[in-house]
Amino acid sequence: MLNNRDDVVVITASNSWSDKRMADHQLAAALSTRVRVVFVDPSGFRRPTIDEDDVQVIVIRPIRLPFVRLALMTLLSRRLIAWQIRRVLRRLEATRVVLLEGNVLYPVSGLIGEDATVYWAQDDWQGLAPMMGLDPAVLARNEQMLLGRSRSVVAANPLVAERLKDRHDKVSLIPFGASTELFAGAVGEAPGDDHPVVLMGTLNSRIDYGILDSIVRSGVPLLIAGQIDTAEARDALTALQDAGRVEYLGAVDFDQLPPVLARCSAGIVPYTHSQFNRGSFPLKTVEYLAAGLPVVATDLPAIRWLDCDDVRIEDDPAAFADVTRDLWQQGRPAAADRMRRTGFARDHDWSERAAQFFDVLDEAGLASRERALR
């Protein structure tokens, strides 16, 4: 069994180790209670840095080369990143290294001396490519390489899991979780006089701004907490502020989100039906529930998979706004309702997800040891 003394799990993340605490960050923190974790930040610093984090995760921010769209530069970056990871692994003197490969742009499988690879399919990467200005063919080739090299595959979305089952014989569906204990703090917060509905997360092309427009034009106050990622999103926010009662908080540190949610009557997930959104798992859905809020969301496979009576599904902007207005008019959710939702979210806590991941990673590590003993 993998253990905290002799073994290391390397996570090549698709999101930075930051105050936003995306899924990669939260999983690494949860896994670190059982095994040493090296978190490879994809941000690409000019100078490499290594941080010993207080949750016992070693965060490395390796140098990579520019011109990501050039195949040669990407290949050289992969080798450069792998060399920097190997330096850290030598210092740790790990008995076994299991690689959880979550960065399809710069995969390092086969380059760091790992004993086994598990491919973490967080999203539909080909759907992401247009949003990032990347070549989907490159991501498809990298994913195919990872499928060939990986002992197991973990998919975060039911649609992605089904797609990959045709290409790999060991696919597990382990969706994203929530830091339930943190967000449950919102349940006990003293509410203010206003109870807006809340949208938290980055404002970008994933959001259906027509739905937001219907909400604010119906008279519902809207609270938005998240950074603006595109010029189009900034223009849409300006139009929303002109149309109704919209309070924009900007980016909010992860630890400060529960007091924000404590003010609110409902959380919304107004995503479009893009290929990327259909192959994603909206983390905010479970976080809203953990804070005791009812949720209104568009009809996505991950939302259907949750199968929660406290998540209302609506695609039509007018219908979405009507449901949202009804929840807002009910005011701050009753204590019993808040506790029920928090209880549901606890079954999706990151500790539960980490236990499932650990089983997959441990099996991959044991299989590698058995092969070595033959």
Tab-separated table of C-alpha atoms in Angstrom:
chain	number	residue	atom	x	y	z
A	1	MET	CA	0.000	0.000	0.000
A	2	LEU	CA	1.150	3.540	-0.763
A	3	ASN	CA	2.300	5.294	2.396
A	4	ASN	CA	3.424	8.703	3.569
A	5	ARG	CA	6.983	7.641	4.311
A	6	ASP	CA	8.233	5.795	1.252
A	7	ASP	CA	6.019	6.733	-1.674
A	8	VAL	CA	5.133	9.824	-3.692
A	9	VAL	CA	2.172	10.755	-5.857
A	10	VAL	CA	3.059	13.328	-8.509
A	11	ILE	CA	0.099	15.385	-9.754
A	12	THR	CA	0.685	17.260	-12.992
A	13	ALA	CA	-2.033	19.845	-12.537
A	14	SER	CA	-4.075	21.664	-15.145
A	15	ASN	CA	-4.737	24.558	-12.739
A	16	SER	CA	-2.343	26.609	-10.635
A	17	TRP	CA	-1.863	26.174	-6.911
A	18	SER	CA	-3.579	29.407	-5.893
A	19	ASP	CA	-6.145	30.965	-3.586
A	20	LYS	CA	-8.870	29.901	-6.027
A	21	ARG	CA	-8.206	26.282	-4.962
A	22	MET	CA	-9.361	24.475	-8.045
A	23	ALA	CA	-9.973	20.716	-8.042
A	24	ASP	CA	-6.270	19.841	-8.470
A	25	HIS	CA	-5.336	21.834	-5.358
A	26	GLN	CA	-8.103	20.390	-3.204
A	27	LEU	CA	-7.438	16.802	-4.252
A	28	ALA	CA	-3.705	17.194	-3.567
A	29	ALA	CA	-4.429	18.508	-0.078
A	30	ALA	CA	-6.824	15.629	0.639
A	31	LEU	CA	-4.425	12.961	-0.686
A	32	SER	CA	-1.540	14.363	1.363
A	33	THR	CA	-3.076	12.966	4.548
A	34	ARG	CA	-2.150	9.505	3.243
A	35	VAL	CA	0.837	9.913	0.948
A	36	ARG	CA	3.471	12.473	0.029
A	37	VAL	CA	2.331	14.633	-2.888
A	38	VAL	CA	4.318	16.619	-5.430
A	39	PHE	CA	2.058	19.168	-7.132
A	40	VAL	CA	3.364	20.371	-10.505
A	41	ASP	CA	1.943	23.846	-11.109
A	42	PRO	CA	1.377	24.518	-14.837
A	43	SER	CA	1.758	28.294	-14.676
A	44	GLY	CA	5.270	28.322	-16.149
A	45	PHE	CA	7.381	30.650	-14.039
A	46	ARG	CA	10.512	32.298	-15.398
A	47	ARG	CA	12.427	30.884	-12.474
A	48	PRO	CA	11.587	27.510	-10.924
A	49	THR	CA	10.276	27.603	-7.373
A	50	ILE	CA	9.633	24.878	-4.800
A	51	ASP	CA	7.302	25.434	-1.842
A	52	GLU	CA	6.841	23.168	1.144
A	53	ASP	CA	3.146	23.835	1.794
A	54	ASP	CA	1.512	23.609	5.214
A	55	VAL	CA	-0.695	20.743	4.019
A	56	GLN	CA	2.424	18.670	3.291
A	57	VAL	CA	2.266	19.133	-0.436
A	58	ILE	CA	5.447	20.039	-2.265
A	59	VAL	CA	4.483	22.563	-4.925
A	60	ILE	CA	6.909	22.995	-7.809
A	61	ARG	CA	6.521	25.665	-10.452
A	62	PRO	CA	8.851	24.516	-13.199
A	63	ILE	CA	10.195	26.586	-16.042
A	64	ARG	CA	8.740	25.824	-19.447
A	65	LEU	CA	9.484	27.269	-22.831
A	66	PRO	CA	7.300	29.846	-24.656
A	67	PHE	CA	5.508	29.380	-27.989
A	68	VAL	CA	3.179	26.646	-26.791
A	69	ARG	CA	1.669	26.239	-30.265
A	70	LEU	CA	4.944	25.002	-31.751
A	71	ALA	CA	5.252	21.205	-31.520
A	72	LEU	CA	9.028	21.277	-30.978
A	73	MET	CA	8.784	23.828	-28.153
A	74	THR	CA	6.056	21.787	-26.467
A	75	LEU	CA	8.176	18.632	-26.661
A	76	LEU	CA	11.208	20.438	-25.233
A	77	SER	CA	9.046	21.937	-22.472
A	78	ARG	CA	7.824	18.474	-21.505
A	79	ARG	CA	11.394	17.259	-21.149
A	80	LEU	CA	12.432	20.371	-19.242
A	81	ILE	CA	9.511	20.025	-16.833
A	82	ALA	CA	10.258	16.318	-16.369
A	83	TRP	CA	13.905	17.066	-15.530
A	84	GLN	CA	12.803	19.486	-12.805
A	85	ILE	CA	10.379	16.923	-11.362
A	86	ARG	CA	13.112	14.261	-11.309
A	87	ARG	CA	15.338	16.585	-9.277
A	88	VAL	CA	12.676	16.846	-6.576
A	89	LEU	CA	11.993	13.102	-6.607
A	90	ARG	CA	15.680	12.323	-6.119
A	91	ARG	CA	15.690	14.489	-3.008
A	92	LEU	CA	12.589	12.734	-1.651
A	93	GLU	CA	14.138	9.257	-2.185
A	94	ALA	CA	10.754	7.696	-2.894
A	95	THR	CA	10.403	3.917	-3.040
A	96	ARG	CA	7.570	4.215	-5.532
A	97	VAL	CA	6.292	7.081	-7.653
A	98	VAL	CA	2.771	7.060	-9.050
A	99	LEU	CA	2.011	9.790	-11.562
A	100	LEU	CA	-1.495	11.278	-11.660
A	101	GLU	CA	-1.346	12.944	-15.046
A	102	GLY	CA	-3.805	15.824	-15.232
A	103	ASN	CA	-2.085	18.148	-17.717
A	104	VAL	CA	-2.671	16.953	-21.255
A	105	LEU	CA	-0.757	19.872	-22.773
A	106	TYR	CA	2.532	18.932	-21.084
A	107	PRO	CA	2.323	15.219	-20.191
A	108	VAL	CA	5.456	13.806	-18.557
A	109	SER	CA	4.476	10.139	-18.423
A	110	GLY	CA	7.527	8.016	-19.209
A	111	LEU	CA	9.913	10.912	-18.541
A	112	ILE	CA	10.173	11.065	-14.729
A	113	GLY	CA	10.937	7.445	-13.868
A	114	GLU	CA	7.482	6.797	-12.428
A	115	ASP	CA	6.387	3.272	-11.532
A	116	ALA	CA	2.858	3.762	-12.824
A	117	THR	CA	0.690	6.398	-14.493
A	118	VAL	CA	-2.976	7.152	-13.874
A	119	TYR	CA	-4.618	9.523	-16.351
A	120	TRP	CA	-6.924	12.083	-14.704
A	121	ALA	CA	-9.415	13.175	-17.367
A	122	GLN	CA	-10.783	16.268	-15.672
A	123	ASP	CA	-12.566	17.703	-18.702
A	124	ASP	CA	-13.231	17.252	-22.387
A	125	TRP	CA	-9.858	18.540	-23.577
A	126	GLN	CA	-10.849	18.843	-27.213
A	127	GLY	CA	-13.749	21.024	-26.094
A	128	LEU	CA	-11.318	23.178	-24.099
A	129	ALA	CA	-8.917	23.736	-27.001
A	130	PRO	CA	-10.889	26.507	-28.781
A	131	MET	CA	-11.288	28.409	-25.493
A	132	MET	CA	-7.523	28.333	-24.929
A	133	GLY	CA	-6.470	28.953	-28.526
A	134	LEU	CA	-4.878	25.490	-28.716
A	135	ASP	CA	-4.823	22.864	-31.447
A	136	PRO	CA	-7.348	20.129	-30.533
A	137	ALA	CA	-5.357	17.621	-32.612
A	138	VAL	CA	-2.346	18.070	-30.314
A	139	LEU	CA	-4.449	17.476	-27.202
A	140	ALA	CA	-6.058	14.437	-28.854
A	141	ARG	CA	-2.639	12.928	-29.633
A	142	ASN	CA	-1.400	13.579	-26.108
A	143	GLU	CA	-4.516	12.037	-24.620
A	144	GLN	CA	-4.144	8.959	-26.797
A	145	MET	CA	-0.542	8.618	-25.642
A	146	LEU	CA	-1.657	8.861	-22.012
A	147	LEU	CA	-4.365	6.259	-22.503
A	148	GLY	CA	-1.737	3.907	-23.874
A	149	ARG	CA	0.665	4.483	-20.979
A	150	SER	CA	-1.800	4.577	-18.083
A	151	ARG	CA	-2.637	1.710	-15.772
A	152	SER	CA	-6.006	3.315	-15.017
A	153	VAL	CA	-8.094	6.311	-16.011
A	154	VAL	CA	-10.106	8.529	-13.673
A	155	ALA	CA	-12.803	10.651	-15.343
A	156	ALA	CA	-14.408	13.590	-13.530
A	157	ASN	CA	-17.517	13.664	-15.706
A	158	PRO	CA	-19.986	10.900	-16.700
A	159	LEU	CA	-19.906	11.901	-20.377
A	160	VAL	CA	-16.093	11.770	-20.467
A	161	ALA	CA	-16.108	8.444	-18.603
A	162	GLU	CA	-18.412	6.872	-21.173
A	163	ARG	CA	-16.313	8.188	-24.053
A	164	LEU	CA	-13.083	6.833	-22.610
A	165	LYS	CA	-14.484	3.395	-21.777
A	166	ASP	CA	-14.277	2.599	-25.483
A	167	ARG	CA	-10.553	3.366	-25.409
A	168	HIS	CA	-9.374	1.972	-22.072
A	169	ASP	CA	-10.459	-1.061	-20.052
A	170	LYS	CA	-10.034	0.520	-16.576
A	171	VAL	CA	-12.015	3.764	-16.319
A	172	SER	CA	-13.373	5.027	-12.996
A	173	LEU	CA	-15.850	7.880	-12.608
A	174	ILE	CA	-14.731	10.055	-9.676
A	175	PRO	CA	-16.290	13.533	-9.970
A	176	PHE	CA	-14.992	16.623	-8.213
A	177	GLY	CA	-15.866	17.126	-4.564
A	178	ALA	CA	-16.233	20.016	-2.157
A	179	SER	CA	-14.498	21.290	0.947
A	180	THR	CA	-17.664	20.657	2.916
A	181	GLU	CA	-16.363	21.700	6.312
A	182	LEU	CA	-15.306	25.097	5.003
A	183	PHE	CA	-18.533	25.849	3.119
A	184	ALA	CA	-20.726	24.502	5.903
A	185	GLY	CA	-19.544	27.545	7.854
A	186	ALA	CA	-22.004	29.548	5.778
A	187	VAL	CA	-24.875	27.633	7.363
A	188	GLY	CA	-24.189	29.184	10.742
A	189	GLU	CA	-23.385	32.704	9.533
A	190	ALA	CA	-25.712	35.545	10.562
A	191	PRO	CA	-27.534	36.633	7.377
A	192	GLY	CA	-27.962	40.281	6.409
A	193	ASP	CA	-31.096	42.041	5.255
A	194	ASP	CA	-30.608	41.293	1.563
A	195	HIS	CA	-30.632	37.775	0.132
A	196	PRO	CA	-29.404	37.915	-3.477
A	197	VAL	CA	-28.841	34.871	-5.641
A	198	VAL	CA	-25.168	34.193	-6.188
A	199	LEU	CA	-22.938	33.225	-9.080
A	200	MET	CA	-19.396	32.424	-8.039
A	201	GLY	CA	-16.564	31.568	-10.381
A	202	THR	CA	-14.772	33.024	-13.366
A	203	LEU	CA	-16.774	35.082	-15.853
A	204	ASN	CA	-15.858	33.736	-19.274
A	205	SER	CA	-17.374	32.121	-22.358
A	206	ARG	CA	-18.767	29.219	-20.310
A	207	ILE	CA	-21.535	31.433	-18.874
A	208	ASP	CA	-24.931	31.877	-20.526
A	209	TYR	CA	-25.315	35.635	-20.172
A	210	GLY	CA	-28.824	35.486	-21.606
A	211	ILE	CA	-29.879	33.619	-18.476
A	212	LEU	CA	-28.231	36.225	-16.239
A	213	ASP	CA	-30.001	38.972	-18.178
A	214	SER	CA	-33.369	37.252	-17.636
A	215	ILE	CA	-32.660	36.960	-13.921
A	216	VAL	CA	-31.791	40.611	-13.338
A	217	ARG	CA	-34.623	41.865	-15.575
A	218	SER	CA	-37.055	39.831	-13.468
A	219	GLY	CA	-36.064	41.988	-10.491
A	220	VAL	CA	-33.870	39.462	-8.680
A	221	PRO	CA	-30.704	40.901	-7.076
A	222	LEU	CA	-27.597	39.115	-8.311
A	223	LEU	CA	-24.283	38.809	-6.478
A	224	ILE	CA	-21.259	37.800	-8.572
A	225	ALA	CA	-17.947	36.697	-7.054
A	226	GLY	CA	-15.184	35.855	-9.513
A	227	GLN	CA	-12.602	37.274	-11.828
A	228	ILE	CA	-13.368	38.494	-15.349
A	229	ASP	CA	-11.572	36.398	-17.936
A	230	THR	CA	-12.564	37.926	-21.282
A	231	ALA	CA	-13.480	41.275	-22.783
A	232	GLU	CA	-16.854	39.823	-23.766
A	233	ALA	CA	-17.508	38.895	-20.132
A	234	ARG	CA	-16.650	42.423	-19.007
A	235	ASP	CA	-19.073	43.878	-21.541
A	236	ALA	CA	-21.767	41.433	-20.435
A	237	LEU	CA	-21.242	42.388	-16.785
A	238	THR	CA	-21.569	46.077	-17.619
A	239	ALA	CA	-24.841	45.388	-19.441
A	240	LEU	CA	-26.139	43.394	-16.469
A	241	GLN	CA	-25.277	46.184	-14.060
A	242	ASP	CA	-27.174	48.615	-16.286
A	243	ALA	CA	-30.207	46.313	-16.405
A	244	GLY	CA	-30.698	45.448	-12.749
A	245	ARG	CA	-29.403	45.066	-9.217
A	246	VAL	CA	-26.010	43.465	-9.672
A	247	GLU	CA	-23.269	43.529	-7.044
A	248	TYR	CA	-19.870	42.513	-8.379
A	249	LEU	CA	-17.265	41.567	-5.758
A	250	GLY	CA	-14.430	40.658	-8.110
A	251	ALA	CA	-12.192	37.713	-7.261
A	252	VAL	CA	-12.736	36.467	-3.696
A	253	ASP	CA	-10.236	34.338	-1.787
A	254	PHE	CA	-11.424	30.778	-1.312
A	255	ASP	CA	-11.545	31.053	2.491
A	256	GLN	CA	-13.762	34.144	2.199
A	257	LEU	CA	-16.442	32.506	0.056
A	258	PRO	CA	-18.581	31.076	2.924
A	259	PRO	CA	-19.432	34.543	4.355
A	260	VAL	CA	-20.408	35.600	0.825
A	261	LEU	CA	-22.709	32.609	0.392
A	262	ALA	CA	-24.194	33.179	3.849
A	263	ARG	CA	-25.856	36.332	2.519
A	264	CYS	CA	-27.604	34.525	-0.301
A	265	SER	CA	-30.865	32.750	-1.023
A	266	ALA	CA	-29.715	30.452	-3.876
A	267	GLY	CA	-26.735	29.589	-6.051
A	268	ILE	CA	-26.841	29.425	-9.842
A	269	VAL	CA	-24.908	27.479	-12.489
A	270	PRO	CA	-25.939	29.145	-15.786
A	271	TYR	CA	-23.601	27.294	-18.143
A	272	THR	CA	-23.960	27.047	-21.905
A	273	HIS	CA	-24.163	23.660	-23.626
A	274	SER	CA	-20.727	23.864	-25.205
A	275	GLN	CA	-18.734	20.689	-25.706
A	276	PHE	CA	-16.422	21.709	-22.882
A	277	ASN	CA	-19.248	22.425	-20.420
A	278	ARG	CA	-20.954	19.115	-21.198
A	279	GLY	CA	-17.671	17.351	-20.437
A	280	SER	CA	-16.979	19.262	-17.211
A	281	PHE	CA	-18.063	18.974	-13.591
A	282	PRO	CA	-19.168	22.373	-12.182
A	283	LEU	CA	-17.484	22.333	-8.795
A	284	LYS	CA	-19.591	25.257	-7.548
A	285	THR	CA	-22.738	23.102	-7.568
A	286	VAL	CA	-21.626	20.961	-4.615
A	287	GLU	CA	-20.084	23.994	-2.878
A	288	TYR	CA	-23.426	25.825	-2.982
A	289	LEU	CA	-25.126	22.768	-1.488
A	290	ALA	CA	-22.442	22.491	1.194
A	291	ALA	CA	-23.272	26.092	2.148
A	292	GLY	CA	-26.929	25.106	2.520
A	293	LEU	CA	-28.194	26.830	-0.635
A	294	PRO	CA	-30.642	25.508	-3.228
A	295	VAL	CA	-29.241	25.506	-6.760
A	296	VAL	CA	-30.592	26.329	-10.198
A	297	ALA	CA	-28.510	24.910	-13.065
A	298	THR	CA	-28.652	24.267	-16.763
A	299	ASP	CA	-29.068	20.685	-17.938
A	300	LEU	CA	-25.575	19.161	-18.038
A	301	PRO	CA	-24.546	15.491	-17.609
A	302	ALA	CA	-22.708	16.203	-14.343
A	303	ILE	CA	-25.757	17.986	-12.911
A	304	ARG	CA	-27.969	15.024	-13.835
A	305	TRP	CA	-25.449	12.643	-12.261
A	306	LEU	CA	-25.721	14.424	-8.897
A	307	ASP	CA	-29.433	13.535	-8.825
A	308	CYS	CA	-30.231	16.016	-6.062
A	309	ASP	CA	-33.739	17.306	-5.375
A	310	ASP	CA	-32.223	20.602	-4.192
A	311	VAL	CA	-30.792	21.261	-7.676
A	312	ARG	CA	-33.418	22.572	-10.086
A	313	ILE	CA	-32.617	22.101	-13.776
A	314	GLU	CA	-33.784	24.670	-16.334
A	315	ASP	CA	-32.423	25.548	-19.773
A	316	ASP	CA	-34.862	28.182	-20.965
A	317	PRO	CA	-33.728	31.646	-19.755
A	318	ALA	CA	-37.240	32.710	-18.757
A	319	ALA	CA	-37.917	29.456	-16.869
A	320	PHE	CA	-34.491	29.651	-15.205
A	321	ALA	CA	-35.284	33.202	-14.069
A	322	ASP	CA	-38.742	32.178	-12.781
A	323	VAL	CA	-37.318	29.403	-10.594
A	324	THR	CA	-34.560	31.693	-9.365
A	325	ARG	CA	-37.067	34.422	-8.501
A	326	ASP	CA	-39.209	31.937	-6.550
A	327	LEU	CA	-36.221	30.891	-4.458
A	328	TRP	CA	-35.192	34.505	-3.886
A	329	GLN	CA	-38.703	35.426	-2.733
A	330	GLN	CA	-38.534	32.633	-0.160
A	331	GLY	CA	-35.574	34.446	1.404
A	332	ARG	CA	-32.789	32.851	3.387
A	333	PRO	CA	-33.274	29.043	3.413
A	334	ALA	CA	-34.688	27.534	6.594
A	335	ALA	CA	-32.226	25.876	8.961
A	336	ALA	CA	-33.540	22.361	8.317
A	337	ASP	CA	-33.210	22.813	4.547
A	338	ARG	CA	-29.690	24.157	4.895
A	339	MET	CA	-28.632	21.221	7.047
A	340	ARG	CA	-30.163	18.710	4.604
A	341	ARG	CA	-28.198	20.173	1.720
A	342	THR	CA	-24.990	20.239	3.717
A	343	GLY	CA	-25.570	16.589	4.612
A	344	PHE	CA	-25.944	15.721	0.926
A	345	ALA	CA	-22.716	17.566	0.118
A	346	ARG	CA	-20.791	15.652	2.793
A	347	ASP	CA	-21.193	12.494	0.705
A	348	HIS	CA	-19.275	14.399	-1.991
A	349	ASP	CA	-16.555	15.806	0.243
A	350	TRP	CA	-12.990	15.826	-1.029
A	351	SER	CA	-12.060	13.344	1.695
A	352	GLU	CA	-14.478	10.860	0.094
A	353	ARG	CA	-13.123	11.585	-3.358
A	354	ALA	CA	-9.526	11.258	-2.132
A	355	ALA	CA	-10.282	7.813	-0.704
A	356	GLN	CA	-11.562	6.714	-4.123
A	357	PHE	CA	-8.517	8.195	-5.851
A	358	PHE	CA	-6.221	6.549	-3.338
A	359	ASP	CA	-7.661	3.131	-4.150
A	360	VAL	CA	-6.956	3.671	-7.865
A	361	LEU	CA	-3.456	5.040	-7.260
A	362	ASP	CA	-2.658	2.315	-4.750
A	363	GLU	CA	-3.746	-0.401	-7.166
A	364	ALA	CA	-1.533	1.113	-9.852
A	365	GLY	CA	1.415	1.197	-7.444
A	366	LEU	CA	0.873	-2.390	-6.319
A	367	ALA	CA	0.602	-3.560	-9.914
A	368	SER	CA	3.926	-1.911	-10.706
A	369	ARG	CA	5.578	-3.697	-7.773
A	370	GLU	CA	4.157	-7.044	-8.869
A	371	ARG	CA	5.529	-6.519	-12.373
A	372	ALA	CA	8.954	-5.706	-10.944
A	373	LEU	CA	8.991	-8.913	-8.874
A	374	ARG	CA	8.239	-11.198	-11.808
